[in-house]
Coordinates of C-alpha atoms in Angstrom, one line a residue:
M1 CA 0.0 0.0 0.0
E2 CA 2.8 2.5 0.9
A3 CA 4.5 1.9 -2.5
Q4 CA 1.2 2.7 -4.3
I5 CA 0.7 5.9 -2.3
D6 CA 4.3 6.9 -3.0
R7 CA 3.8 6.4 -6.7
L8 CA 0.7 8.6 -6.6
F9 CA 2.6 11.4 -4.9
R10 CA 5.5 11.0 -7.5
E11 CA 3.3 11.0 -10.6
H12 CA -0.1 12.5 -10.0
P13 CA 0.0 16.2 -10.8
C14 CA -2.8 17.0 -8.4
F15 CA -1.2 15.2 -5.5
S16 CA 2.3 16.7 -6.0
R17 CA 3.4 20.0 -7.3
A18 CA 6.7 18.5 -8.4
A19 CA 4.8 15.9 -10.4
A20 CA 2.8 18.7 -12.1
H21 CA 6.0 19.8 -13.7
W22 CA 6.5 16.5 -15.4
F23 CA 3.1 14.8 -15.8
G24 CA -0.3 15.7 -17.1
R25 CA -3.9 14.7 -16.6
L26 CA -6.9 14.1 -18.8
H27 CA -10.5 14.4 -17.5
L28 CA -13.2 12.5 -19.3
P29 CA -16.6 14.2 -19.2
V30 CA -18.9 11.2 -19.1
A31 CA -20.9 11.9 -15.9
P32 CA -23.6 14.6 -16.2
D33 CA -26.0 13.6 -13.4
C34 CA -25.5 14.6 -9.8
N35 CA -27.2 13.6 -6.5
I36 CA -26.7 16.7 -4.4
K37 CA -27.3 20.4 -4.9
C38 CA -24.5 22.6 -3.9
H39 CA -25.5 26.3 -3.6
Y40 CA -22.3 27.4 -5.4
C41 CA -22.7 25.1 -8.4
T42 CA -24.2 25.7 -11.7
R43 CA -23.7 23.6 -14.8
L44 CA -26.2 25.3 -17.2
Y45 CA -23.7 26.8 -19.6
D46 CA -20.2 26.5 -20.9
C47 CA -17.7 29.1 -22.1
A48 CA -14.5 28.0 -23.7
N49 CA -12.6 30.5 -21.5
E50 CA -14.1 29.3 -18.2
N51 CA -11.8 27.1 -16.1
R52 CA -14.0 25.8 -13.3
P53 CA -15.4 22.5 -12.1
G54 CA -18.7 21.5 -13.7
V55 CA -17.8 22.9 -17.1
T56 CA -17.4 20.8 -20.3
S57 CA -17.8 21.6 -24.0
R58 CA -19.5 18.3 -24.6
L59 CA -20.3 15.0 -23.0
L60 CA -18.7 11.8 -24.1
T61 CA -20.0 8.2 -24.2
P62 CA -17.6 5.6 -22.7
G63 CA -16.6 4.5 -26.2
E64 CA -15.9 8.1 -27.2
A65 CA -14.0 8.6 -24.0
L66 CA -11.7 5.7 -24.9
Q67 CA -11.0 7.1 -28.3
H68 CA -10.4 10.5 -26.8
V69 CA -7.7 8.9 -24.5
R70 CA -6.0 7.4 -27.5
R71 CA -6.0 10.6 -29.5
V72 CA -4.7 12.7 -26.6
L73 CA -1.9 10.3 -25.6
A74 CA -0.7 10.2 -29.2
V75 CA 0.1 13.9 -29.1
E76 CA 0.8 14.3 -25.3
P77 CA 2.7 11.3 -24.0
R78 CA 3.3 13.1 -20.6
I79 CA -0.3 12.3 -19.6
K80 CA -0.1 10.0 -16.6
V81 CA -3.6 10.4 -15.1
I82 CA -7.0 9.6 -16.4
G83 CA -9.7 11.2 -14.2
I84 CA -13.5 11.5 -14.2
A85 CA -14.6 14.7 -12.4
G86 CA -18.1 15.4 -13.8
P87 CA -19.6 17.6 -14.9
G88 CA -21.9 15.9 -12.3
D89 CA -20.9 13.4 -9.7
P90 CA -19.1 10.4 -11.3
L91 CA -20.7 7.9 -8.9
A92 CA -24.2 9.0 -9.8
N93 CA -23.6 7.9 -13.4
R94 CA -23.2 4.3 -14.7
A95 CA -21.0 5.5 -17.5
T96 CA -18.2 6.2 -15.0
L97 CA -17.4 2.6 -14.2
T98 CA -17.9 1.5 -17.8
T99 CA -15.4 4.2 -18.9
L100 CA -12.9 3.4 -16.3
R101 CA -13.0 -0.3 -17.1
L102 CA -12.5 0.3 -20.8
V103 CA -9.6 2.7 -20.2
H104 CA -8.0 0.4 -17.7
E105 CA -8.1 -2.6 -20.1
Q106 CA -6.3 -0.6 -22.8
F107 CA -4.0 1.5 -20.6
P108 CA -3.4 -0.4 -17.3
D109 CA -0.3 1.6 -16.4
L110 CA -2.1 5.0 -16.4
I111 CA -3.3 6.2 -13.0
K112 CA -7.1 6.3 -12.8
C113 CA -8.8 8.6 -10.4
I114 CA -12.2 10.2 -9.7
S115 CA -13.5 13.3 -8.0
T116 CA -16.7 12.8 -6.1
N117 CA -19.0 14.3 -3.4
G118 CA -18.5 11.0 -1.6
L119 CA -22.2 10.2 -1.1
L120 CA -21.8 6.8 -2.9
L121 CA -18.1 6.3 -2.5
S122 CA -17.9 3.6 0.2
E123 CA -20.3 1.2 -1.6
N124 CA -18.6 1.7 -4.9
L125 CA -15.0 1.3 -3.8
P126 CA -14.6 -2.4 -4.7
A127 CA -15.8 -1.8 -8.2
L128 CA -13.6 1.3 -8.5
Q129 CA -10.6 -0.6 -7.4
E130 CA -11.4 -3.4 -9.9
A131 CA -11.5 -0.7 -12.6
G132 CA -8.0 0.4 -11.7
V133 CA -8.8 3.5 -9.6
K134 CA -5.8 4.4 -7.4
A135 CA -6.8 7.9 -6.2
V136 CA -10.0 9.6 -5.1
T137 CA -10.8 13.2 -4.4
V138 CA -13.8 13.9 -2.1
T139 CA -15.3 17.3 -1.8
V140 CA -16.0 18.0 1.9
N141 CA -17.2 21.5 2.7
A142 CA -18.6 20.9 6.1
V143 CA -18.7 18.3 8.9
S144 CA -21.3 20.1 10.9
P145 CA -24.9 19.7 9.9
V146 CA -25.6 23.3 10.8
V147 CA -22.9 24.6 8.4
G148 CA -23.7 22.0 5.8
A149 CA -27.3 23.0 5.7
R150 CA -26.2 26.4 4.5
I151 CA -24.2 24.9 1.6
Y152 CA -26.4 22.1 0.3
G153 CA -29.9 22.5 -1.1
Y154 CA -30.7 18.8 -1.0
V155 CA -29.1 15.3 -0.9
F156 CA -30.8 12.6 -3.0
Y157 CA -30.0 9.1 -1.7
R158 CA -31.8 5.8 -2.3
D159 CA -34.9 7.4 -3.8
R160 CA -35.3 9.9 -1.0
V161 CA -34.6 13.7 -0.8
Y162 CA -33.0 15.0 2.3
R163 CA -32.9 18.7 3.0
G164 CA -31.3 20.9 5.6
R165 CA -29.4 19.4 8.5
A166 CA -30.7 15.9 7.7
G167 CA -29.1 16.0 4.3
A168 CA -25.9 17.5 5.5
E169 CA -25.5 15.0 8.2
L170 CA -26.2 12.1 5.9
L171 CA -23.6 13.4 3.4
W172 CA -20.9 13.8 6.0
R173 CA -21.5 10.3 7.4
A174 CA -21.2 8.9 3.9
Q175 CA -18.1 11.0 3.1
Y176 CA -16.4 9.9 6.4
A177 CA -17.1 6.2 5.6
G178 CA -15.9 6.5 2.1
I179 CA -12.6 8.3 3.0
R180 CA -11.9 5.8 5.7
R181 CA -12.5 2.8 3.6
A182 CA -10.6 4.2 0.6
A183 CA -7.6 4.9 2.8
E184 CA -7.8 1.4 4.3
M185 CA -7.9 -0.1 0.8
G186 CA -4.6 1.7 -0.1
L187 CA -6.0 4.5 -2.3
A188 CA -4.6 7.9 -2.1
V189 CA -7.3 10.3 -0.8
K190 CA -7.4 14.1 -1.4
V191 CA -10.1 16.3 0.0
N192 CA -11.4 19.4 -1.7
S193 CA -13.0 22.1 0.4
V194 CA -14.6 25.1 -1.1
L195 CA -13.9 28.2 1.0
I196 CA -17.1 30.1 1.3
P197 CA -16.7 33.4 3.1
G198 CA -19.1 33.9 6.0
V199 CA -20.3 30.3 5.6
N200 CA -17.5 27.8 6.3
D201 CA -14.4 29.9 6.5
E202 CA -14.2 29.5 10.3
H203 CA -15.2 25.9 10.0
L204 CA -12.5 24.5 7.8
Y205 CA -10.2 23.8 10.8
Q206 CA -12.8 21.3 12.0
V207 CA -13.1 19.9 8.4
A208 CA -9.3 19.4 8.3
V209 CA -9.2 17.6 11.6
A210 CA -12.1 15.3 10.7
V211 CA -10.9 14.3 7.2
R212 CA -7.4 13.7 8.5
A213 CA -8.8 11.4 11.2
A214 CA -10.7 9.6 8.5
G215 CA -7.5 8.9 6.7
A216 CA -7.2 11.6 4.0
H217 CA -3.7 12.3 2.8
L218 CA -4.0 15.8 1.3
M219 CA -6.4 18.8 1.4
N220 CA -7.1 21.4 -1.2
V221 CA -8.8 24.6 -0.1
I222 CA -10.6 26.0 -3.2
P223 CA -11.7 29.7 -3.1
L224 CA -15.4 30.1 -4.0
I225 CA -16.3 31.1 -7.5
P226 CA -19.6 32.9 -6.9
R227 CA -22.3 31.0 -8.8
G228 CA -25.9 29.8 -8.3
A229 CA -27.4 30.7 -4.9
F230 CA -24.0 32.1 -3.8
S231 CA -23.7 34.4 -6.8
S232 CA -24.1 37.4 -4.6
L233 CA -21.1 36.5 -2.4
L234 CA -17.6 37.8 -2.9
P235 CA -14.8 35.3 -3.5
P236 CA -12.3 35.1 -0.7
P237 CA -9.2 37.3 -1.2
P238 CA -5.9 35.4 -1.9
G239 CA -4.5 36.4 1.5
Q240 CA -7.3 34.7 3.3
V241 CA -6.8 31.5 1.3
A242 CA -3.1 31.5 2.1
R243 CA -3.7 32.1 5.8
I244 CA -6.2 29.3 6.0
R245 CA -3.9 26.9 4.2
Q246 CA -1.0 27.9 6.5
K247 CA -3.2 27.3 9.6
L248 CA -4.3 23.8 8.3
T249 CA -0.9 22.6 7.2
P250 CA 0.1 21.2 10.6
I251 CA -3.1 19.1 10.5
I252 CA -3.0 17.8 6.9
D253 CA -0.8 18.6 3.9
Q254 CA -2.2 21.3 1.7
M255 CA -2.4 21.4 -2.1
V256 CA -1.3 24.9 -3.3
H257 CA -1.2 24.6 -7.1
C258 CA -4.8 23.8 -7.9
R259 CA -6.1 25.1 -11.3
R260 CA -9.8 24.4 -10.5
C261 CA -10.0 22.1 -13.5
R262 CA -12.9 21.7 -15.9
A263 CA -14.6 18.4 -16.3
D264 CA -12.9 18.0 -19.7
A265 CA -9.4 19.3 -18.7
A266 CA -6.4 18.0 -20.6
G267 CA -2.7 18.6 -20.5
M268 CA -0.2 20.0 -18.0
L269 CA -1.3 21.9 -14.9
E270 CA 2.0 23.9 -14.8
E271 CA 1.7 24.8 -18.5
G272 CA -1.9 26.1 -18.2
G273 CA -3.7 23.0 -19.4
A274 CA -7.4 23.8 -19.3

């Protein structure tokens, strides 16, 4: 397990700033559906110049995604990671596992990863591992139901809709279980946390403590891009982001080179790959 984690931190550009100088990533936009509603998220439109999660120029079928991998690798051999990060939640879409299996059969040496809200992570981990996934990113914005209720409009789980504190509590329980199980299975685990001024900025310390206790290896504090119900908020200033990262570093290692990638991102982070 330790050897696998070491490889991830040597070669995955999102887990290591040094790796970002040498290796690239390719995101496959095969997952449009989502099972939670985040107040900062909107996926209703795409601009070619936008670089944010939830954006893609087009959706791909699993077969198209495999062909896309072949085309991109032919022109950019530095691609080391194949990821699925949306534009919805990967685990709310059957196409995710189908795509990962197809790619893993043809390119077993590439690192496979997903970025998920974590609601369905624990129950899908055996299938993900079978499909070659070695790294997961879980977006955890709150571990308190009170704070989470301000961030999530609803959580849809097993044919039921949960709102308010009930939804936030359910989501965190699932995220904790998924992070813990993924770490126990030897996967590298990164946590993304959106910094929302006036909502969870004072709460991220508790988030860092909780996800580290669950087994996460790395945390990425992402400044809010005001969208959706949070469109009237101001994004946090860079100084606040830096101060919070510095405060959290003794608890869990911090990612500082995130490019807030699109769901169809391709190329090198350090060279401005979209």
